[in-house]
């Protein structure tokens, strides 16, 4: 669409706020912004963002149905404008959209918002299907705003967005669990690399709320988002690690490790990252993870190889468990199959046989860590046996290579003798003198070989 047409839509949006014309303009801008970076930039440059925020706030003179439709179109337009566009995310925050969006989700019946001048046209209105869509789109917009911007994450927290999002986790106002899924995704984005938001989630009883969502099952998208959110919450935060254990979430998280063998690699990998953080901060968490039967699933992840981050995380988890285990518990871990894949990671033949300069530094470091884990398990004999076996294998390979080189040199010498013996003969003489039978070839070659010795 030409820049002039976008400008015309923005003018319609500004000239009649709250009217059906403004709602239609917002809908058109929403469509234009969908997966089109140039249009997103043009819409923002035309000044649409403040007008869209005003449409979210509503108008006292507008009809409730029109206001709701305007809010829906405006929240969807803002969501599309934020996609892969950090500049628009900043502009939307500066236009005051974050408090407006938070009020949308914090007051689903609009009573509290009306007292502050928000959504005054909806006072007393009961939640409708349209309004449920508005809440969903506001939640999506908050998640999109939080994803790329630490400043926006702080702004959502300061506007009261974390308790508001947590309140939506237990509600399913529409078909399926879309609102719960969107809210969980938004919380995951808010918690990412933000210590204050991690503390706010725990203070608002968010850890048990997220842990409950793990019961939805491995095939639900909300389970992946909840696992990711818990991983972000416990990252470098011992208090949240304790909260996860107290919420009895560890057995649920460990069960998600089992889906690795069923093809759900992303979910199992996220669960492994959560478990690694849990066992890094607490001996009690180590005991809970071991008792939940994590080792068997971790062994399957180890088999992927030293280059896999999931295998490396599994190796580190086993190391923490071994460090906090008794000798009897360590022997039980041997029986669960930890030794062989750890040996494969510590002494990978395909890497050891390469010259030192060609070996991956990362793989060598992982091999050293795997050897350390084996030592923590008390399996030093296995390390020595593996080292002896590797040395014997390398010696055998070297001898085999040298034998092959000697055989090749001998073959070249024999070919040179043949050439010297038969070169004076004509082609017809060579064909007549050199029968096609392999036996005769060998005999004649032996005769002439003796002549030249």
mmCIF file with all atom_site columns, C-alpha atoms in Angstrom, residues 98-248:
data_model
loop_
_atom_site.group_PDB
_atom_site.id
_atom_site.type_symbol
_atom_site.label_atom_id
_atom_site.label_alt_id
_atom_site.label_comp_id
_atom_site.label_asym_id
_atom_site.label_entity_id
_atom_site.label_seq_id
_atom_site.pdbx_PDB_ins_code
_atom_site.Cartn_x
_atom_site.Cartn_y
_atom_site.Cartn_z
_atom_site.occupancy
_atom_site.B_iso_or_equiv
_atom_site.pdbx_formal_charge
_atom_site.auth_seq_id
_atom_site.auth_comp_id
_atom_site.auth_asym_id
_atom_site.auth_atom_id
_atom_site.pdbx_PDB_model_num
ATOM 1   C CA . UNK A 1 98  ? 1.388   -0.396  28.692 1.00 0.00 ? 98  UNK A CA 1
ATOM 2   C CA . UNK A 1 99  ? -0.807  0.941   31.558 1.00 0.00 ? 99  UNK A CA 1
ATOM 3   C CA . UNK A 1 100 ? -3.820  0.842   29.234 1.00 0.00 ? 100 UNK A CA 1
ATOM 4   C CA . UNK A 1 101 ? -3.164  -2.755  28.237 1.00 0.00 ? 101 UNK A CA 1
ATOM 5   C CA . UNK A 1 102 ? -2.581  -3.800  31.845 1.00 0.00 ? 102 UNK A CA 1
ATOM 6   C CA . UNK A 1 103 ? -5.914  -2.226  32.861 1.00 0.00 ? 103 UNK A CA 1
ATOM 7   C CA . UNK A 1 104 ? -7.629  -4.188  30.132 1.00 0.00 ? 104 UNK A CA 1
ATOM 8   C CA . UNK A 1 105 ? -6.470  -7.518  31.544 1.00 0.00 ? 105 UNK A CA 1
ATOM 9   C CA . UNK A 1 106 ? -6.575  -6.500  35.225 1.00 0.00 ? 106 UNK A CA 1
ATOM 10  C CA . UNK A 1 107 ? -10.256 -5.505  35.148 1.00 0.00 ? 107 UNK A CA 1
ATOM 11  C CA . UNK A 1 108 ? -12.156 -7.971  32.981 1.00 0.00 ? 108 UNK A CA 1
ATOM 12  C CA . UNK A 1 109 ? -15.513 -6.631  34.161 1.00 0.00 ? 109 UNK A CA 1
ATOM 13  C CA . UNK A 1 110 ? -14.335 -3.027  33.699 1.00 0.00 ? 110 UNK A CA 1
ATOM 14  C CA . UNK A 1 111 ? -15.595 -1.852  37.120 1.00 0.00 ? 111 UNK A CA 1
ATOM 15  C CA . UNK A 1 112 ? -12.239 -0.904  38.620 1.00 0.00 ? 112 UNK A CA 1
ATOM 16  C CA . UNK A 1 113 ? -11.042 0.631   35.355 1.00 0.00 ? 113 UNK A CA 1
ATOM 17  C CA . UNK A 1 114 ? -14.126 2.785   35.069 1.00 0.00 ? 114 UNK A CA 1
ATOM 18  C CA . UNK A 1 115 ? -13.337 4.463   38.388 1.00 0.00 ? 115 UNK A CA 1
ATOM 19  C CA . UNK A 1 116 ? -10.016 5.618   36.910 1.00 0.00 ? 116 UNK A CA 1
ATOM 20  C CA . UNK A 1 117 ? -11.542 6.951   33.718 1.00 0.00 ? 117 UNK A CA 1
ATOM 21  C CA . UNK A 1 118 ? -10.777 3.883   31.590 1.00 0.00 ? 118 UNK A CA 1
ATOM 22  C CA . UNK A 1 119 ? -13.380 2.154   29.434 1.00 0.00 ? 119 UNK A CA 1
ATOM 23  C CA . UNK A 1 120 ? -16.129 4.339   30.846 1.00 0.00 ? 120 UNK A CA 1
ATOM 24  C CA . UNK A 1 121 ? -18.496 3.216   28.124 1.00 0.00 ? 121 UNK A CA 1
ATOM 25  C CA . UNK A 1 122 ? -18.395 -0.329  29.462 1.00 0.00 ? 122 UNK A CA 1
ATOM 26  C CA . UNK A 1 123 ? -19.472 0.300   33.054 1.00 0.00 ? 123 UNK A CA 1
ATOM 27  C CA . UNK A 1 124 ? -21.719 -2.513  34.161 1.00 0.00 ? 124 UNK A CA 1
ATOM 28  C CA . UNK A 1 125 ? -21.241 -4.458  30.940 1.00 0.00 ? 125 UNK A CA 1
ATOM 29  C CA . UNK A 1 126 ? -20.886 -8.192  31.387 1.00 0.00 ? 126 UNK A CA 1
ATOM 30  C CA . UNK A 1 127 ? -17.939 -9.937  29.737 1.00 0.00 ? 127 UNK A CA 1
ATOM 31  C CA . UNK A 1 128 ? -18.781 -10.922 26.198 1.00 0.00 ? 128 UNK A CA 1
ATOM 32  C CA . UNK A 1 129 ? -17.113 -13.095 23.619 1.00 0.00 ? 129 UNK A CA 1
ATOM 33  C CA . UNK A 1 130 ? -15.775 -9.942  21.971 1.00 0.00 ? 130 UNK A CA 1
ATOM 34  C CA . UNK A 1 131 ? -14.393 -8.654  25.237 1.00 0.00 ? 131 UNK A CA 1
ATOM 35  C CA . UNK A 1 132 ? -12.664 -11.982 25.882 1.00 0.00 ? 132 UNK A CA 1
ATOM 36  C CA . UNK A 1 133 ? -10.876 -11.533 22.576 1.00 0.00 ? 133 UNK A CA 1
ATOM 37  C CA . UNK A 1 134 ? -9.844  -8.047  23.664 1.00 0.00 ? 134 UNK A CA 1
ATOM 38  C CA . UNK A 1 135 ? -8.240  -9.456  26.832 1.00 0.00 ? 135 UNK A CA 1
ATOM 39  C CA . UNK A 1 136 ? -6.433  -12.135 24.815 1.00 0.00 ? 136 UNK A CA 1
ATOM 40  C CA . UNK A 1 137 ? -5.040  -9.611  22.341 1.00 0.00 ? 137 UNK A CA 1
ATOM 41  C CA . UNK A 1 138 ? -3.978  -7.260  25.145 1.00 0.00 ? 138 UNK A CA 1
ATOM 42  C CA . UNK A 1 139 ? -2.098  -10.158 26.719 1.00 0.00 ? 139 UNK A CA 1
ATOM 43  C CA . UNK A 1 140 ? -0.383  -10.950 23.418 1.00 0.00 ? 140 UNK A CA 1
ATOM 44  C CA . UNK A 1 141 ? 0.570   -7.288  23.002 1.00 0.00 ? 141 UNK A CA 1
ATOM 45  C CA . UNK A 1 142 ? 2.139   -7.161  26.481 1.00 0.00 ? 142 UNK A CA 1
ATOM 46  C CA . UNK A 1 143 ? 4.133   -10.314 25.729 1.00 0.00 ? 143 UNK A CA 1
ATOM 47  C CA . UNK A 1 144 ? 5.365   -8.870  22.439 1.00 0.00 ? 144 UNK A CA 1
ATOM 48  C CA . UNK A 1 145 ? 6.325   -5.582  24.106 1.00 0.00 ? 145 UNK A CA 1
ATOM 49  C CA . UNK A 1 146 ? 8.270   -7.402  26.831 1.00 0.00 ? 146 UNK A CA 1
ATOM 50  C CA . UNK A 1 147 ? 10.176  -9.792  24.583 1.00 0.00 ? 147 UNK A CA 1
ATOM 51  C CA . UNK A 1 148 ? 12.865  -7.513  23.106 1.00 0.00 ? 148 UNK A CA 1
ATOM 52  C CA . UNK A 1 149 ? 13.011  -4.707  25.666 1.00 0.00 ? 149 UNK A CA 1
ATOM 53  C CA . UNK A 1 150 ? 14.252  -4.755  29.289 1.00 0.00 ? 150 UNK A CA 1
ATOM 54  C CA . UNK A 1 151 ? 12.755  -1.270  29.709 1.00 0.00 ? 151 UNK A CA 1
ATOM 55  C CA . UNK A 1 152 ? 9.330   -2.533  28.674 1.00 0.00 ? 152 UNK A CA 1
ATOM 56  C CA . UNK A 1 153 ? 9.617   -5.457  31.100 1.00 0.00 ? 153 UNK A CA 1
ATOM 57  C CA . UNK A 1 154 ? 10.169  -2.988  33.913 1.00 0.00 ? 154 UNK A CA 1
ATOM 58  C CA . UNK A 1 155 ? 7.275   -0.837  32.681 1.00 0.00 ? 155 UNK A CA 1
ATOM 59  C CA . UNK A 1 156 ? 4.858   -3.780  32.689 1.00 0.00 ? 156 UNK A CA 1
ATOM 60  C CA . UNK A 1 157 ? 5.885   -4.669  36.243 1.00 0.00 ? 157 UNK A CA 1
ATOM 61  C CA . UNK A 1 158 ? 5.506   -1.053  37.409 1.00 0.00 ? 158 UNK A CA 1
ATOM 62  C CA . UNK A 1 159 ? 2.022   -0.915  35.852 1.00 0.00 ? 159 UNK A CA 1
ATOM 63  C CA . UNK A 1 160 ? 0.972   -3.999  37.850 1.00 0.00 ? 160 UNK A CA 1
ATOM 64  C CA . UNK A 1 161 ? 1.102   -6.360  34.903 1.00 0.00 ? 161 UNK A CA 1
ATOM 65  C CA . UNK A 1 162 ? 2.577   -9.389  36.678 1.00 0.00 ? 162 UNK A CA 1
ATOM 66  C CA . UNK A 1 163 ? -0.268  -9.967  39.180 1.00 0.00 ? 163 UNK A CA 1
ATOM 67  C CA . UNK A 1 164 ? -2.788  -9.232  36.423 1.00 0.00 ? 164 UNK A CA 1
ATOM 68  C CA . UNK A 1 165 ? -1.260  -11.867 34.134 1.00 0.00 ? 165 UNK A CA 1
ATOM 69  C CA . UNK A 1 166 ? -1.011  -14.387 36.962 1.00 0.00 ? 166 UNK A CA 1
ATOM 70  C CA . UNK A 1 167 ? -4.719  -13.904 37.702 1.00 0.00 ? 167 UNK A CA 1
ATOM 71  C CA . UNK A 1 168 ? -5.483  -15.063 34.185 1.00 0.00 ? 168 UNK A CA 1
ATOM 72  C CA . UNK A 1 169 ? -3.662  -18.371 34.530 1.00 0.00 ? 169 UNK A CA 1
ATOM 73  C CA . UNK A 1 170 ? -6.481  -20.079 36.349 1.00 0.00 ? 170 UNK A CA 1
ATOM 74  C CA . UNK A 1 171 ? -9.186  -18.773 34.058 1.00 0.00 ? 171 UNK A CA 1
ATOM 75  C CA . UNK A 1 172 ? -10.245 -20.101 30.676 1.00 0.00 ? 172 UNK A CA 1
ATOM 76  C CA . UNK A 1 173 ? -12.792 -17.511 29.490 1.00 0.00 ? 173 UNK A CA 1
ATOM 77  C CA . UNK A 1 174 ? -12.792 -18.596 25.867 1.00 0.00 ? 174 UNK A CA 1
ATOM 78  C CA . UNK A 1 175 ? -12.703 -21.883 23.982 1.00 0.00 ? 175 UNK A CA 1
ATOM 79  C CA . UNK A 1 176 ? -9.700  -24.006 24.833 1.00 0.00 ? 176 UNK A CA 1
ATOM 80  C CA . UNK A 1 177 ? -6.906  -22.535 26.898 1.00 0.00 ? 177 UNK A CA 1
ATOM 81  C CA . UNK A 1 178 ? -5.762  -19.734 24.622 1.00 0.00 ? 178 UNK A CA 1
ATOM 82  C CA . UNK A 1 179 ? -5.829  -17.007 27.287 1.00 0.00 ? 179 UNK A CA 1
ATOM 83  C CA . UNK A 1 180 ? -3.874  -19.143 29.736 1.00 0.00 ? 180 UNK A CA 1
ATOM 84  C CA . UNK A 1 181 ? -1.342  -19.904 27.005 1.00 0.00 ? 181 UNK A CA 1
ATOM 85  C CA . UNK A 1 182 ? -0.935  -16.245 26.033 1.00 0.00 ? 182 UNK A CA 1
ATOM 86  C CA . UNK A 1 183 ? -0.593  -15.178 29.665 1.00 0.00 ? 183 UNK A CA 1
ATOM 87  C CA . UNK A 1 184 ? 2.046   -17.830 30.357 1.00 0.00 ? 184 UNK A CA 1
ATOM 88  C CA . UNK A 1 185 ? 4.016   -16.788 27.281 1.00 0.00 ? 185 UNK A CA 1
ATOM 89  C CA . UNK A 1 186 ? 3.864   -13.125 28.335 1.00 0.00 ? 186 UNK A CA 1
ATOM 90  C CA . UNK A 1 187 ? 5.062   -13.991 31.855 1.00 0.00 ? 187 UNK A CA 1
ATOM 91  C CA . UNK A 1 188 ? 7.942   -15.987 30.410 1.00 0.00 ? 188 UNK A CA 1
ATOM 92  C CA . UNK A 1 189 ? 9.030   -12.946 28.407 1.00 0.00 ? 189 UNK A CA 1
ATOM 93  C CA . UNK A 1 190 ? 8.683   -10.667 31.425 1.00 0.00 ? 190 UNK A CA 1
ATOM 94  C CA . UNK A 1 191 ? 10.804  -12.868 33.693 1.00 0.00 ? 191 UNK A CA 1
ATOM 95  C CA . UNK A 1 192 ? 13.604  -13.305 31.158 1.00 0.00 ? 192 UNK A CA 1
ATOM 96  C CA . UNK A 1 193 ? 16.855  -11.841 32.534 1.00 0.00 ? 193 UNK A CA 1
ATOM 97  C CA . UNK A 1 194 ? 14.999  -9.563  34.947 1.00 0.00 ? 194 UNK A CA 1
ATOM 98  C CA . UNK A 1 195 ? 15.694  -10.108 38.653 1.00 0.00 ? 195 UNK A CA 1
ATOM 99  C CA . UNK A 1 196 ? 12.988  -7.722  39.869 1.00 0.00 ? 196 UNK A CA 1
ATOM 100 C CA . UNK A 1 197 ? 10.353  -9.472  37.792 1.00 0.00 ? 197 UNK A CA 1
ATOM 101 C CA . UNK A 1 198 ? 11.508  -12.855 39.118 1.00 0.00 ? 198 UNK A CA 1
ATOM 102 C CA . UNK A 1 199 ? 11.036  -11.564 42.643 1.00 0.00 ? 199 UNK A CA 1
ATOM 103 C CA . UNK A 1 200 ? 7.644   -10.094 41.731 1.00 0.00 ? 200 UNK A CA 1
ATOM 104 C CA . UNK A 1 201 ? 6.437   -13.419 40.318 1.00 0.00 ? 201 UNK A CA 1
ATOM 105 C CA . UNK A 1 202 ? 7.410   -15.259 43.487 1.00 0.00 ? 202 UNK A CA 1
ATOM 106 C CA . UNK A 1 203 ? 5.859   -12.552 45.710 1.00 0.00 ? 203 UNK A CA 1
ATOM 107 C CA . UNK A 1 204 ? 2.583   -12.859 43.794 1.00 0.00 ? 204 UNK A CA 1
ATOM 108 C CA . UNK A 1 205 ? 2.537   -16.668 44.260 1.00 0.00 ? 205 UNK A CA 1
ATOM 109 C CA . UNK A 1 206 ? 3.381   -17.131 40.622 1.00 0.00 ? 206 UNK A CA 1
ATOM 110 C CA . UNK A 1 207 ? 5.631   -20.183 41.027 1.00 0.00 ? 207 UNK A CA 1
ATOM 111 C CA . UNK A 1 208 ? 2.835   -22.521 42.220 1.00 0.00 ? 208 UNK A CA 1
ATOM 112 C CA . UNK A 1 209 ? 0.520   -21.074 39.563 1.00 0.00 ? 209 UNK A CA 1
ATOM 113 C CA . UNK A 1 210 ? 3.026   -21.846 36.792 1.00 0.00 ? 210 UNK A CA 1
ATOM 114 C CA . UNK A 1 211 ? 3.764   -25.276 38.286 1.00 0.00 ? 211 UNK A CA 1
ATOM 115 C CA . UNK A 1 212 ? 0.081   -26.218 38.090 1.00 0.00 ? 212 UNK A CA 1
ATOM 116 C CA . UNK A 1 213 ? 0.119   -25.649 34.343 1.00 0.00 ? 213 UNK A CA 1
ATOM 117 C CA . UNK A 1 214 ? 2.627   -28.484 33.896 1.00 0.00 ? 214 UNK A CA 1
ATOM 118 C CA . UNK A 1 215 ? -0.246  -30.890 34.515 1.00 0.00 ? 215 UNK A CA 1
ATOM 119 C CA . UNK A 1 216 ? -1.778  -29.921 31.174 1.00 0.00 ? 216 UNK A CA 1
ATOM 120 C CA . UNK A 1 217 ? 0.378   -32.589 29.546 1.00 0.00 ? 217 UNK A CA 1
ATOM 121 C CA . UNK A 1 218 ? 3.361   -32.578 27.198 1.00 0.00 ? 218 UNK A CA 1
ATOM 122 C CA . UNK A 1 219 ? 1.290   -32.051 24.058 1.00 0.00 ? 219 UNK A CA 1
ATOM 123 C CA . UNK A 1 220 ? -0.171  -28.720 25.215 1.00 0.00 ? 220 UNK A CA 1
ATOM 124 C CA . UNK A 1 221 ? 1.663   -25.546 24.193 1.00 0.00 ? 221 UNK A CA 1
ATOM 125 C CA . UNK A 1 222 ? 0.965   -24.059 27.616 1.00 0.00 ? 222 UNK A CA 1
ATOM 126 C CA . UNK A 1 223 ? 3.222   -26.751 29.136 1.00 0.00 ? 223 UNK A CA 1
ATOM 127 C CA . UNK A 1 224 ? 6.171   -25.569 27.045 1.00 0.00 ? 224 UNK A CA 1
ATOM 128 C CA . UNK A 1 225 ? 5.548   -21.928 27.973 1.00 0.00 ? 225 UNK A CA 1
ATOM 129 C CA . UNK A 1 226 ? 5.159   -22.781 31.666 1.00 0.00 ? 226 UNK A CA 1
ATOM 130 C CA . UNK A 1 227 ? 8.391   -24.799 31.637 1.00 0.00 ? 227 UNK A CA 1
ATOM 131 C CA . UNK A 1 228 ? 10.208  -21.929 29.921 1.00 0.00 ? 228 UNK A CA 1
ATOM 132 C CA . UNK A 1 229 ? 8.768   -19.441 32.417 1.00 0.00 ? 229 UNK A CA 1
ATOM 133 C CA . UNK A 1 230 ? 9.913   -21.572 35.357 1.00 0.00 ? 230 UNK A CA 1
ATOM 134 C CA . UNK A 1 231 ? 13.351  -21.849 33.772 1.00 0.00 ? 231 UNK A CA 1
ATOM 135 C CA . UNK A 1 232 ? 13.563  -18.070 33.484 1.00 0.00 ? 232 UNK A CA 1
ATOM 136 C CA . UNK A 1 233 ? 12.286  -17.684 37.050 1.00 0.00 ? 233 UNK A CA 1
ATOM 137 C CA . UNK A 1 234 ? 14.890  -19.966 38.661 1.00 0.00 ? 234 UNK A CA 1
ATOM 138 C CA . UNK A 1 235 ? 17.841  -18.695 36.609 1.00 0.00 ? 235 UNK A CA 1
ATOM 139 C CA . UNK A 1 236 ? 20.351  -17.447 39.186 1.00 0.00 ? 236 UNK A CA 1
ATOM 140 C CA . UNK A 1 237 ? 17.629  -17.239 41.835 1.00 0.00 ? 237 UNK A CA 1
ATOM 141 C CA . UNK A 1 238 ? 18.007  -19.735 44.724 1.00 0.00 ? 238 UNK A CA 1
ATOM 142 C CA . UNK A 1 239 ? 14.813  -18.501 46.407 1.00 0.00 ? 239 UNK A CA 1
ATOM 143 C CA . UNK A 1 240 ? 12.747  -19.362 43.346 1.00 0.00 ? 240 UNK A CA 1
ATOM 144 C CA . UNK A 1 241 ? 14.463  -22.766 43.165 1.00 0.00 ? 241 UNK A CA 1
ATOM 145 C CA . UNK A 1 242 ? 13.243  -23.441 46.690 1.00 0.00 ? 242 UNK A CA 1
ATOM 146 C CA . UNK A 1 243 ? 9.779   -22.200 45.724 1.00 0.00 ? 243 UNK A CA 1
ATOM 147 C CA . UNK A 1 244 ? 9.663   -24.676 42.837 1.00 0.00 ? 244 UNK A CA 1
ATOM 148 C CA . UNK A 1 245 ? 10.499  -27.553 45.173 1.00 0.00 ? 245 UNK A CA 1
ATOM 149 C CA . UNK A 1 246 ? 7.955   -26.400 47.743 1.00 0.00 ? 246 UNK A CA 1
ATOM 150 C CA . UNK A 1 247 ? 5.332   -26.219 44.999 1.00 0.00 ? 247 UNK A CA 1
ATOM 151 C CA . UNK A 1 248 ? 6.007   -29.947 44.397 1.00 0.00 ? 248 UNK A CA 1
#
